[in-house]
Structures are given as structure tokens and as C-alpha cells.
mmCIF file of C-alpha atoms and ligand atoms in Angstrom:
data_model
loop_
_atom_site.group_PDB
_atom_site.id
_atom_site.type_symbol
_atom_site.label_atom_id
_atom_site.label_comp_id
_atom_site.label_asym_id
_atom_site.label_seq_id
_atom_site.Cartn_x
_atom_site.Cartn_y
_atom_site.Cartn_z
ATOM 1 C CA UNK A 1 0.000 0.000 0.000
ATOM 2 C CA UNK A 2 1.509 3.482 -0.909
ATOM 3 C CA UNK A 3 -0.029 6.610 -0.003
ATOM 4 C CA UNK A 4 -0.210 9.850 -2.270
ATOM 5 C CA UNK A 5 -0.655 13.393 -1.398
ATOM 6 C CA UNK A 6 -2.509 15.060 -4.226
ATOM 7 C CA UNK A 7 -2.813 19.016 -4.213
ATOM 8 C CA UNK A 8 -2.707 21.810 -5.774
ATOM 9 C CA UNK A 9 -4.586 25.821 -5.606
ATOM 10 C CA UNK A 10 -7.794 26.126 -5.793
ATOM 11 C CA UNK A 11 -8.752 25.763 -9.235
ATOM 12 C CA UNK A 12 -5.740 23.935 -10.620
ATOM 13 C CA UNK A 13 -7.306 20.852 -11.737
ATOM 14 C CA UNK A 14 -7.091 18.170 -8.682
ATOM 15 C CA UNK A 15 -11.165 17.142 -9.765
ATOM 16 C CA UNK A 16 -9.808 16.218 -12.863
ATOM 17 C CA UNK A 17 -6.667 14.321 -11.538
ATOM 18 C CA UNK A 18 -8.793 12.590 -8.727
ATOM 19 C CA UNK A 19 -11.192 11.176 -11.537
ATOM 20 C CA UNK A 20 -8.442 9.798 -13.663
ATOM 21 C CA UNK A 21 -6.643 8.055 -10.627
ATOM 22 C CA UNK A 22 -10.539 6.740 -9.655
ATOM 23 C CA UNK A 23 -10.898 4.983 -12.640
ATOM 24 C CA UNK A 24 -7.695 3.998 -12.380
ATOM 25 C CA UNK A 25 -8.488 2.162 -9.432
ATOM 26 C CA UNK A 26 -7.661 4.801 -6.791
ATOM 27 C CA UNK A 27 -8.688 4.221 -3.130
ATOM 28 C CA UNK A 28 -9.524 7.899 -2.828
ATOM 29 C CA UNK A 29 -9.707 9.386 0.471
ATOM 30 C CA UNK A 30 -11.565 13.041 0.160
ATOM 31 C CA UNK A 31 -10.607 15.770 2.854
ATOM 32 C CA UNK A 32 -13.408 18.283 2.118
ATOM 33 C CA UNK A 33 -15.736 15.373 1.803
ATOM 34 C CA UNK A 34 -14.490 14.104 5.224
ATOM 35 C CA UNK A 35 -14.676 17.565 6.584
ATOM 36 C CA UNK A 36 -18.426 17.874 5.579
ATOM 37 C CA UNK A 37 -19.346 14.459 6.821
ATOM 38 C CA UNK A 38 -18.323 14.987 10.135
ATOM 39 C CA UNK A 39 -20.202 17.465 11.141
ATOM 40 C CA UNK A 40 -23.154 16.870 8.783
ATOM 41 C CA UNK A 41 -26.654 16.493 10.765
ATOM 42 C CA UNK A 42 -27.131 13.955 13.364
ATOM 43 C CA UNK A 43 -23.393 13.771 14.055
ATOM 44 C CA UNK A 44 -21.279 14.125 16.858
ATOM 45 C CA UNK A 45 -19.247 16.966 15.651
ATOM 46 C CA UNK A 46 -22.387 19.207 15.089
ATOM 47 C CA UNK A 47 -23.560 18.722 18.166
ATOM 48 C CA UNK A 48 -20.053 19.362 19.837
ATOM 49 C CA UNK A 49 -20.215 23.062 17.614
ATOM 50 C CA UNK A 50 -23.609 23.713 18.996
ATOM 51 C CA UNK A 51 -22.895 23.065 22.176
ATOM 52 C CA UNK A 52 -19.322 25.506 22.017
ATOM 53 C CA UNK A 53 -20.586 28.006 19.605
ATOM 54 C CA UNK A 54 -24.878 27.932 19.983
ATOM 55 C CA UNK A 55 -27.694 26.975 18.130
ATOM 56 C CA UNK A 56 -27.594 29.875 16.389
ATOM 57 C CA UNK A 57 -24.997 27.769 13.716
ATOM 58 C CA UNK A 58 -27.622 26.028 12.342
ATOM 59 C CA UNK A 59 -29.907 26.284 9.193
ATOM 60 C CA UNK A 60 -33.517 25.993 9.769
ATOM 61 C CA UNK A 61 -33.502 22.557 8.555
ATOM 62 C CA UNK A 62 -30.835 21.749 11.160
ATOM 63 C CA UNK A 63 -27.670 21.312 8.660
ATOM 64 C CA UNK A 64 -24.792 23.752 10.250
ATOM 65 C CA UNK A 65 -24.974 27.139 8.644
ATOM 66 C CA UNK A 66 -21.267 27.752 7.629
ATOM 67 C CA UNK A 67 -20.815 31.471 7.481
ATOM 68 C CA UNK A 68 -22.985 31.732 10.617
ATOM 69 C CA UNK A 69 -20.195 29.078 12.343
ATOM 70 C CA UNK A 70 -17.625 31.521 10.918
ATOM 71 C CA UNK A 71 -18.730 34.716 11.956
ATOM 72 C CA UNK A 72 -18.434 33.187 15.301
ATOM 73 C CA UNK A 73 -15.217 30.840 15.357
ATOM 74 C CA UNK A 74 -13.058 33.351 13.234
ATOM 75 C CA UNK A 75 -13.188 35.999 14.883
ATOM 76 C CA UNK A 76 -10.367 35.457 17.554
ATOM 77 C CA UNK A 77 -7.540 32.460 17.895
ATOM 78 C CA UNK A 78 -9.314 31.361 20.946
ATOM 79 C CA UNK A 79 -12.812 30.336 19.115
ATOM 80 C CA UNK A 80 -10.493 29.091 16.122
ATOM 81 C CA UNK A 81 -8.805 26.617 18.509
ATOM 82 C CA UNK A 82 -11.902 25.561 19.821
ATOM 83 C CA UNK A 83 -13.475 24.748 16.411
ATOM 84 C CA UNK A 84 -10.262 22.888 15.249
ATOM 85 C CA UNK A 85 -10.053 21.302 18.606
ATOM 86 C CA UNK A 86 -13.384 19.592 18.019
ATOM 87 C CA UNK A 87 -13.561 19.034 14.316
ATOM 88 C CA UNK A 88 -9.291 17.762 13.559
ATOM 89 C CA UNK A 89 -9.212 15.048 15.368
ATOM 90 C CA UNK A 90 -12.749 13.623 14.293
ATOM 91 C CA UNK A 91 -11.581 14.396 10.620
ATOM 92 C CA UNK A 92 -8.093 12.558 11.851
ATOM 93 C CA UNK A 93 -10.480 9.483 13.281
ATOM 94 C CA UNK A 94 -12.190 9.520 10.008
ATOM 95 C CA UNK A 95 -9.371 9.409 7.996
ATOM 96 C CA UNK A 96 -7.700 6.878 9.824
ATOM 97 C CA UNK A 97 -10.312 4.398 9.893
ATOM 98 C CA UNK A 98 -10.448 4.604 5.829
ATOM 99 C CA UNK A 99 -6.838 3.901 5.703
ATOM 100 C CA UNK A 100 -7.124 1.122 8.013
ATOM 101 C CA UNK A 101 -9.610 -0.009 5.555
ATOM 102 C CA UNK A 102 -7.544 0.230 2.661
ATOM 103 C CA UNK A 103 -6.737 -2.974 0.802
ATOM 104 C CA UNK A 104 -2.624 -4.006 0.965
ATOM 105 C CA UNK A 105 -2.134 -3.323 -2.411
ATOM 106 C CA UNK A 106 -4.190 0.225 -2.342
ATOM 107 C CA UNK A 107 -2.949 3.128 -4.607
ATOM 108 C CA UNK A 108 -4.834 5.830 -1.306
ATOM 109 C CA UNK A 109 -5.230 8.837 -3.412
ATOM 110 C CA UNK A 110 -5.581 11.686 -0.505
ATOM 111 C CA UNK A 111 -7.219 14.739 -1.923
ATOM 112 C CA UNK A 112 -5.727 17.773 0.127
ATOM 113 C CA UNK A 113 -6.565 21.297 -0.508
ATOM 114 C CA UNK A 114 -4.403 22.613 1.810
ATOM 115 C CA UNK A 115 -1.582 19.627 1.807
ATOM 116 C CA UNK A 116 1.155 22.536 1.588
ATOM 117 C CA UNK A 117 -0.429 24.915 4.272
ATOM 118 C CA UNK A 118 -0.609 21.810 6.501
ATOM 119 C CA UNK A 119 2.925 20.491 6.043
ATOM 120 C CA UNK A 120 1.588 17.256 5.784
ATOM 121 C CA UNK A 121 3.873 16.443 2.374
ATOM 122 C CA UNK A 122 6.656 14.474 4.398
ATOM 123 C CA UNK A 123 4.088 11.981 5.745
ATOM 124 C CA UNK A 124 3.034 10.345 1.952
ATOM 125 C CA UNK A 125 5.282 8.353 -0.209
ATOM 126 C CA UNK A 126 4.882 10.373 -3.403
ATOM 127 C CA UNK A 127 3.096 14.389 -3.342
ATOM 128 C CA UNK A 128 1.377 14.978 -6.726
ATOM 129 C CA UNK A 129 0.631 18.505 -6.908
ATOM 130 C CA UNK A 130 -1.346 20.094 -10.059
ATOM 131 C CA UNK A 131 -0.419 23.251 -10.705
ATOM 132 C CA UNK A 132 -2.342 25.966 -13.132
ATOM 133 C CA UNK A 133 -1.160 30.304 -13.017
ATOM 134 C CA UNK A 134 -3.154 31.907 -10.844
ATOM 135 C CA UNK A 135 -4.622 34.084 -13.757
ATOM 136 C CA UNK A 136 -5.797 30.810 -15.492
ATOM 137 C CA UNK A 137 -7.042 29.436 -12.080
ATOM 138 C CA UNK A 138 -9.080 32.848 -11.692
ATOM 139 C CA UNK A 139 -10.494 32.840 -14.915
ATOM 140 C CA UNK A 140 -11.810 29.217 -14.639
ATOM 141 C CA UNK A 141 -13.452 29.706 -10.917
ATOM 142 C CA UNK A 142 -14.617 32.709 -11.864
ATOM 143 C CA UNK A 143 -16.466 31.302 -15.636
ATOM 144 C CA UNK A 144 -16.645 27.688 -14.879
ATOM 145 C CA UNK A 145 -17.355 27.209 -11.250
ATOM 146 C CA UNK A 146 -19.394 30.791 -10.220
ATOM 147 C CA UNK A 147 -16.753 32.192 -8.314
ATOM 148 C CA UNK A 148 -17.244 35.941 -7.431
ATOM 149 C CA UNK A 149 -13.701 37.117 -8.916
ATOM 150 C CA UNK A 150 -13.297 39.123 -5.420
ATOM 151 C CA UNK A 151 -13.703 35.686 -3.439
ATOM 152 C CA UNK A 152 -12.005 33.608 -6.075
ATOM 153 C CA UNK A 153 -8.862 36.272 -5.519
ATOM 154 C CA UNK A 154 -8.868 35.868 -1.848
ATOM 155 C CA UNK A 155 -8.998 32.326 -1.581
ATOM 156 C CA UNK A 156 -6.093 32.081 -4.112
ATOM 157 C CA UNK A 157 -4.040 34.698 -1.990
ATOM 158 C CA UNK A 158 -4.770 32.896 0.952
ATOM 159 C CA UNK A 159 -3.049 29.748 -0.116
ATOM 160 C CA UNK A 160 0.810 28.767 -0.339
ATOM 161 C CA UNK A 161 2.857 29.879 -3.019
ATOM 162 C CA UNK A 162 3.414 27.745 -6.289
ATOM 163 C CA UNK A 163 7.597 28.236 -5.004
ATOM 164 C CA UNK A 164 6.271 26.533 -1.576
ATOM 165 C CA UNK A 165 4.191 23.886 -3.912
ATOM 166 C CA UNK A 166 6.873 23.087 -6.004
ATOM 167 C CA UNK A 167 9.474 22.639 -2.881
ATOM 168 C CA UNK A 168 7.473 19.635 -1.796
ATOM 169 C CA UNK A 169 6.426 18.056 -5.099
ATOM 170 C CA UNK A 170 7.184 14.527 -6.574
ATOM 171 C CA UNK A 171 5.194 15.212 -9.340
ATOM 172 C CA UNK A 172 4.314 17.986 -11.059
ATOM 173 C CA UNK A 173 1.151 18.494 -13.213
ATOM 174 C CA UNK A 174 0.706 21.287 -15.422
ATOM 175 C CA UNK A 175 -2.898 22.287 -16.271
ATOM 176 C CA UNK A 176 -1.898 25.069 -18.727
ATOM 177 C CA UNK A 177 -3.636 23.128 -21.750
ATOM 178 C CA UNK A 178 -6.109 21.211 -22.278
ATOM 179 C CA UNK A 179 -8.225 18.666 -19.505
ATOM 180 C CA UNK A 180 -7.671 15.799 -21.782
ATOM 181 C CA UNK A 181 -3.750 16.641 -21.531
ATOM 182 C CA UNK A 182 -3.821 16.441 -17.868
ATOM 183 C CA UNK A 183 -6.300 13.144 -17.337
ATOM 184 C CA UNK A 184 -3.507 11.371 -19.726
ATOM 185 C CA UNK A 185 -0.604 12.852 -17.939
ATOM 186 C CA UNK A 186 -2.312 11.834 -14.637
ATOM 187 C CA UNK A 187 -2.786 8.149 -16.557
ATOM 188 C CA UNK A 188 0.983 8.115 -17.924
ATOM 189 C CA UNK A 189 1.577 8.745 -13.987
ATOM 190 C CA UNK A 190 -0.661 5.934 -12.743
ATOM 191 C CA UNK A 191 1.100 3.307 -15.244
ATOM 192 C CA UNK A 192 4.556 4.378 -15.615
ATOM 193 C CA UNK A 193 5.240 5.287 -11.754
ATOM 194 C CA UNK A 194 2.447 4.832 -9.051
ATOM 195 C CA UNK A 195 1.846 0.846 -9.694
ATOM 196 C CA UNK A 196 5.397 0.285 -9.660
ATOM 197 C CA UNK A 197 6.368 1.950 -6.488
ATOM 198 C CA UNK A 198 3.501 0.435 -4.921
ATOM 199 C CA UNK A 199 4.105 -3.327 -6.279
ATOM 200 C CA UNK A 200 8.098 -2.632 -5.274
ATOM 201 C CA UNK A 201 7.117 -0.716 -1.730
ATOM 202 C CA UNK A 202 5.087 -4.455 -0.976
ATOM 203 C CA UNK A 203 7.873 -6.667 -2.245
ATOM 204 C CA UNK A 204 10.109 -4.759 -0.615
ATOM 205 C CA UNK A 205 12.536 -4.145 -3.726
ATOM 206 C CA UNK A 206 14.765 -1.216 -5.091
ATOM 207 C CA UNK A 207 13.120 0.493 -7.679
ATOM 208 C CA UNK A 208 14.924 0.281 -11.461
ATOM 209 C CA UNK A 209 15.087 4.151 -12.300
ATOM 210 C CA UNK A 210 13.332 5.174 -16.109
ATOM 211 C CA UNK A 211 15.229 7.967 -17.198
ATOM 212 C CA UNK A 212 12.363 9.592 -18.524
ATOM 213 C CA UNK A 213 10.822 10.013 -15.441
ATOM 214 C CA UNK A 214 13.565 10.771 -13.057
ATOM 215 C CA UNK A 215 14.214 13.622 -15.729
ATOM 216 C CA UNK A 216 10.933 15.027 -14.947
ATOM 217 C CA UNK A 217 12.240 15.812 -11.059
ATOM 218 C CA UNK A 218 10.294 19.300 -10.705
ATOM 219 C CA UNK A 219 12.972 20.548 -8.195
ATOM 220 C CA UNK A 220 15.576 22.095 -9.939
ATOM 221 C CA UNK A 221 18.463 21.824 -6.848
ATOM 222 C CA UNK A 222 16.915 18.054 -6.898
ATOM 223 C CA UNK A 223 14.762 16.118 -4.381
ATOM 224 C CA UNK A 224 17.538 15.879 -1.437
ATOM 225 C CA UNK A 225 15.977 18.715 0.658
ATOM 226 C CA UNK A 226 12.140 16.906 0.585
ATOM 227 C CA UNK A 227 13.699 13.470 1.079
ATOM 228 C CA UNK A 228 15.283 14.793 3.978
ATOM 229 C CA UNK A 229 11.894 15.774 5.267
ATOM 230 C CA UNK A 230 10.166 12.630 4.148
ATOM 231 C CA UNK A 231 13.626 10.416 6.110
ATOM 232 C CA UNK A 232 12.747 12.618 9.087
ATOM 233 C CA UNK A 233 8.919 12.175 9.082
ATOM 234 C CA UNK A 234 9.555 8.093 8.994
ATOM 235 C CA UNK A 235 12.724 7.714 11.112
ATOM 236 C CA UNK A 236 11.172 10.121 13.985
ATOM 237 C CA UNK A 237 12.441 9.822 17.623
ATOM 238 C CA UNK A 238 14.814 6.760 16.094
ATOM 239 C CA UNK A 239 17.084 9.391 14.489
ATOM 240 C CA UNK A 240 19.501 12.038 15.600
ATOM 241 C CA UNK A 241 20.146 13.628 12.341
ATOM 242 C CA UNK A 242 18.994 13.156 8.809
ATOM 243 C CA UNK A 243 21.814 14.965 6.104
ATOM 244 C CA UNK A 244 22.264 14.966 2.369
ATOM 245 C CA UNK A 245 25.732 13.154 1.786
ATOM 246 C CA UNK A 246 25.654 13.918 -2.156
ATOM 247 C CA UNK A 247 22.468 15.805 -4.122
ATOM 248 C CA UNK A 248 24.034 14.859 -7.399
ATOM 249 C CA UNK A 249 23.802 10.659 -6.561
ATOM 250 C CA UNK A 250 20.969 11.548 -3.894
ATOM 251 C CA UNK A 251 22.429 9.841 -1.409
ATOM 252 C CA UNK A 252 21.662 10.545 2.284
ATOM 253 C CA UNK A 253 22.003 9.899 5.405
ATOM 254 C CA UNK A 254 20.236 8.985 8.923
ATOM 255 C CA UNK A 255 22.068 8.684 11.864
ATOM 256 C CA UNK A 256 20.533 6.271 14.104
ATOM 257 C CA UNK A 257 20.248 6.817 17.526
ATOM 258 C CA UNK A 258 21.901 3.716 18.918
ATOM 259 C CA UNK A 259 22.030 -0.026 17.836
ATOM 260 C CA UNK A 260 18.773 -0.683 18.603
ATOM 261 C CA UNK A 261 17.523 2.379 16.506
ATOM 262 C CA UNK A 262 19.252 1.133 13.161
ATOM 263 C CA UNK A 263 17.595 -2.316 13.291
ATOM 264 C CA UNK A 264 14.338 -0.259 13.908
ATOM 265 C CA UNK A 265 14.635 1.614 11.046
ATOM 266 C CA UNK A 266 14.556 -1.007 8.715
ATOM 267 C CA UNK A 267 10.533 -1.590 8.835
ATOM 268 C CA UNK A 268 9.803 2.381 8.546
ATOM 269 C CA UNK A 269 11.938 2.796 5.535
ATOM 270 C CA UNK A 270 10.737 -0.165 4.032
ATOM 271 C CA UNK A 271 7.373 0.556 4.318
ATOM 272 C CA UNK A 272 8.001 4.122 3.458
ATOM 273 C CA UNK A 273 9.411 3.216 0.479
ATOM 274 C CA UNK A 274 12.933 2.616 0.596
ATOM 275 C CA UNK A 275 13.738 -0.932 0.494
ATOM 276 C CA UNK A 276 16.975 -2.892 1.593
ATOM 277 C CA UNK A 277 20.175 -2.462 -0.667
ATOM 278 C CA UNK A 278 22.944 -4.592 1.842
ATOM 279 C CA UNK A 279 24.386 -3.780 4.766
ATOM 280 C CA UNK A 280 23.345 -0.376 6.221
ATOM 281 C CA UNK A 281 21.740 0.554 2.739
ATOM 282 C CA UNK A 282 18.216 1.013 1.560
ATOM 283 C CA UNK A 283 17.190 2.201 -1.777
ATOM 284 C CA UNK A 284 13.929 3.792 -3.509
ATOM 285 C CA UNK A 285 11.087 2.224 -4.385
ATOM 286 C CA UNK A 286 10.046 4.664 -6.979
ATOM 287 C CA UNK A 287 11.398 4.404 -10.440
ATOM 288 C CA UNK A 288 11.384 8.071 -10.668
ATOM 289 C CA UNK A 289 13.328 9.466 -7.773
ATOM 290 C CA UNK A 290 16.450 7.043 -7.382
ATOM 291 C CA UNK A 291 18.170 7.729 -4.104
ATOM 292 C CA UNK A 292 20.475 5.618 -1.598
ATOM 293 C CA UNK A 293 19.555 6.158 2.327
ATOM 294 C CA UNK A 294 22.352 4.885 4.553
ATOM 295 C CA UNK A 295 22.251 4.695 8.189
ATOM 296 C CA UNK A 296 24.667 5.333 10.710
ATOM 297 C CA UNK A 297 24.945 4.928 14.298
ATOM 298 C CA UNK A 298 25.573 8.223 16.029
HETATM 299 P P1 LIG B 1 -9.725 22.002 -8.139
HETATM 300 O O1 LIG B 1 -10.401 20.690 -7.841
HETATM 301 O O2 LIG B 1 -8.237 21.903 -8.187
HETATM 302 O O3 LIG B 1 -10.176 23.151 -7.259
HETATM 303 P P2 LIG B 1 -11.188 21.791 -10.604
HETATM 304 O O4 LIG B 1 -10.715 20.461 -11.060
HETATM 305 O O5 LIG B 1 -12.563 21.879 -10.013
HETATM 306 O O6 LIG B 1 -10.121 22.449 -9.601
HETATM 307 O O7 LIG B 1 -11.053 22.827 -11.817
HETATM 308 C C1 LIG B 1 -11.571 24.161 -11.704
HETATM 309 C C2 LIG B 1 -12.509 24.473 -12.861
HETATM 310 O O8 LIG B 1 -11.740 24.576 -14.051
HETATM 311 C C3 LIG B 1 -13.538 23.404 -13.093
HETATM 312 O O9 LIG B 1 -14.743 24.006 -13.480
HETATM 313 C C4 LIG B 1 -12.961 22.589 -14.235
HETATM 314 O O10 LIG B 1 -13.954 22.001 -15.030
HETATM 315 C C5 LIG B 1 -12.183 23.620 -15.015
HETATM 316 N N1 LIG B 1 -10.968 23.086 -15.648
HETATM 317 C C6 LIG B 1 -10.081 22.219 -15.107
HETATM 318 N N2 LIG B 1 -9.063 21.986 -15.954
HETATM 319 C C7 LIG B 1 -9.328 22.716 -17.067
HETATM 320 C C8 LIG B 1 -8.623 22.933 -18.299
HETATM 321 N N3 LIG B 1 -7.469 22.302 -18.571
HETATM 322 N N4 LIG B 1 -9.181 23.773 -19.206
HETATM 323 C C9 LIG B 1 -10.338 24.403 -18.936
HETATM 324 N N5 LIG B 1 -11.036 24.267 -17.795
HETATM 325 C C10 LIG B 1 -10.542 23.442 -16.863
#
């Protein structure tokens, strides 16, 4: 089982990428959708809201009235925490009990909006991220999805950077042309690159790199700085330090905090993706980022 990060601004194209994956045979895990369902009617997250915020939050048919719930929880950090206090960790419950769900050999597509605000990207195997100008993202919301432009400019402002997008991503997919373009990019992806690193991530195995693909590495200093995140994220309290020992090769480093820690480490990686290479060596899983991950004991 691998799990993918897909995001992108609003407006970029990440409906369009979620459908191709779906009929690719995605197990597609839906954030917004997760974030409506917990607090739809009946629920206990609704009832938690009314009871912190009043039953002034809700619609006369009972549903929670969303601007009336902002009005009220954005106004001050204080009623912000309390509002994320009750809704993250029921969408974190929710979301874990779909992965736990998942079959072993499950592509989970997780559809993020705000992936890059979150800092989440360390914590997948592979970040997809579609990516669209902010002009052409402004002109589709705006003609295609009834956007007010003033609203559709705002939201847009209020999200990361496409710098701060790029810094994270694995894969980039540009939504300049045509949706057909971008469904058979996102299929070319699906084939070429997400079913191997998922069959090699459950047999354990080093990827073979394809050329064409590790040429389309969207970092231009390389993927060294995000693998270092992505070593950190798996190795946690196991690891004293996580350094890049050569960005050309991509080869890095994780010093293990003792003995112990090293042997530990071989489970995480493998399951994150990096699979045994010999002694004190693990390699990627994914035929488009090659990259050697030794271990050390500091
Ligand atoms: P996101 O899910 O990333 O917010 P959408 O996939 O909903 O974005 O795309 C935003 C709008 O732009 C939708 O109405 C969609 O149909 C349209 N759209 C997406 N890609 C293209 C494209 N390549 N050309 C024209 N319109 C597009």
C-alpha cells in the first residue's frame, strides 16, 4: 500500500486528476468530503459546535450554517482553537479508519486542498501537486465554477505559493492546456510510476530508475531537501540527524540513535518506500526518484 498526497490551488485541476486516478483504481480518500461528513446532521461533531458556539450555527432545517459558524469561530484564535479542537481530530479518526480499511495493495489517493499549508507532504510516499497560473485558475473559478472574482482572488491569496508547492512536489502536473492533456498525464503517472512503487514498496525491492521520469524531477536543486523531510517524518524519535551526503547521486544519510535504533529503522523505511540495498543501505522504491539512504549509528 503506498499513499499519495494530491494538491494543488484552488482551481488547478485536482477534480480532474482525482477522476483519472478513480478509474484507475484509486482508493480515494476526500478531505473536504471528510470535513463535511463529520459534522453533517445527526453527528457528533455538530452537536459538539452547537454546544461551544450555539444553536444559532444552524440552518432551519438543522444542517450547520457555515458562514454563521464563521462569523463566530473566526473571529479570535481562541474560538479558532476551539473549532479545530473539536472538528481535527474527528476528521483525523475519520481518515484513519479509511486507511485502516484500505486494501494491501491500495494506490490511497488523498485529496488535500491545503496539503502545503498543513505540512503534511513528508508523511506520503509520493506528493502529486497540479499546478495551473493563478490568472488561469481565476479565470476558470470565476467562468466555470461561479466564483465571485473578489472571493475567487482571496482564496487564491490565501493559499501557499506555487515556489512553496513546487518545494514539496514529486510530481508535477501542469494544467496550462487542455483537460484531456492532464487526465492522460495523470494516466501516464498511474502506469509508468504509481503501480510500480507500490508493487516494489510491498515486495520490498529497489526500484529500477526510467530515465524519462527521473528527468521530470520538478525541483531544480533536486529532491535531497524533501527526502530529507520525508527520512525525518519516517525515522522520527529513532534518528539524531537526517543529512544529504551527495544531491548529485541523492544519497543521504540517517544517523541512528543507537544499535537498537538502526535495526528499527529497517521496517519504517521499508514501508516508506525505501527498500533494503545490503548492509546499512536502503534504496527507492520509486522508479522516478532514485536515491540511496544509509544509516549510521551516532
Ligand atoms: P480544483 O479541484 O483543483 O479546485 P477543478 O478540477 O474543479 O479544480 O477545476 C476548476 C474548474 O476549471 C472546473 O470548473 C474545471 O472544469 C475547469 N478546468 C479544469 N481543468 C481545465 C482545463 N485544462 N481547461 C479548462 N477548464 C478546466
Amino acid at each position: 500500500m503506498i499513499r499519495l498526497g494530491l494538491t494543488g490551488g484552488i482551481g488547478a485541476g485536482k477534480s480532474t486528476v482525482a477522476k483519472t486516478f478513480v478509474e484507475r483504481g484509486a482508493y480515494i480518500i476526500d478531505a473536504d468530503k471528510i470535513a463535511r461528513e463529520v459534522v453533517e446532521p445527526g453527528s457528533e461533531g455538530l452537536a459538539a459546535l452547537v454546544e461551544a458556539f450555539g444553536d444559532d450555527i444552524l440552518a432551519a432545517d438543522g444542517a450547520l450554517d457555515r458562514p454563521a459558524l464563521a462569523a463566530k469561530a473566526f473571529v479570535d484564535d481562541d474560538s479558532r482553537q476551539k473549532l479545530n479542537g473539536i472538528t481535527h481530530p474527528l476528521i483525523g479518526a475519520r481518515t484513519q479508519a479509511l486507511l485502516d480499511a484500505a486494501p494491501t495493495d491500495a494506490i490511497v489517493v488523498q485529496d488535500i486542498p491545503l496539503l502545503v499549508e498543513n505540512h503534511t507532504a513528508p508523511f506520503f510516499h509520493l506528493v502529486v501537486i497540479v499546478y495551473a497560473d493563478a490568472e488561469v485558475r481565476l479565470h476558470r473559478l470565476t467562468t466555470m465554477r461561479g466564483v465571485g472574482e473578489a472571493d475567487a482572488r482571496a482564496r487564491i491569496a490565501a493559499q501557499a505559493t506555487d515556489d512553496q508547492r513546487r518545494a514539496v512536489a514529486d510530481v508535477w502536473l501542469d494544467n496550462s492546456g487542455a483537460p484531456e492533456d492532464l487526465a492522460a498525464a495523470a494516466a501516464r503517472i498511474w502506469d509508468e510510476r504509481l503501480l510500480p512503487l507500490e508493487a516494489n514498496v510491498r515486495a520490498r525491492r529497489v526500484a529500477t530508475p526510467v530515465p524519462e521520469l527521473v528527468a521530470a524531477e520538478p525541483n531544480p536543486e533536486g529532491p535531497s531537501a524533501r527526502l530529507v523531510n520525508r527520512l525525518w517524518a519516517l525515522a522520527g524519535e529513532l534518528a539524531t540527524a537526517v543529512d544529504v551526503v551527495d544531491a548529485k547521486s541523492v544519497t543521504l544519510q540517517i544517523t541512528a540513535r543507537d544499535a537498537e535504533a538502526a535495526a528499527g529503522l529497517g521496517d519504517r523505511l521499508a514501508d516508506g518506500g525505501f527498500a533494503d540495498a545490503g548492509p546499512d543501505a536502503y534504496g527507492s522504491c520509486d522508479p522516478g526518484r532514485p536515491a540511496t539512504v544509509r544509516v549510521t549509528v551516532g
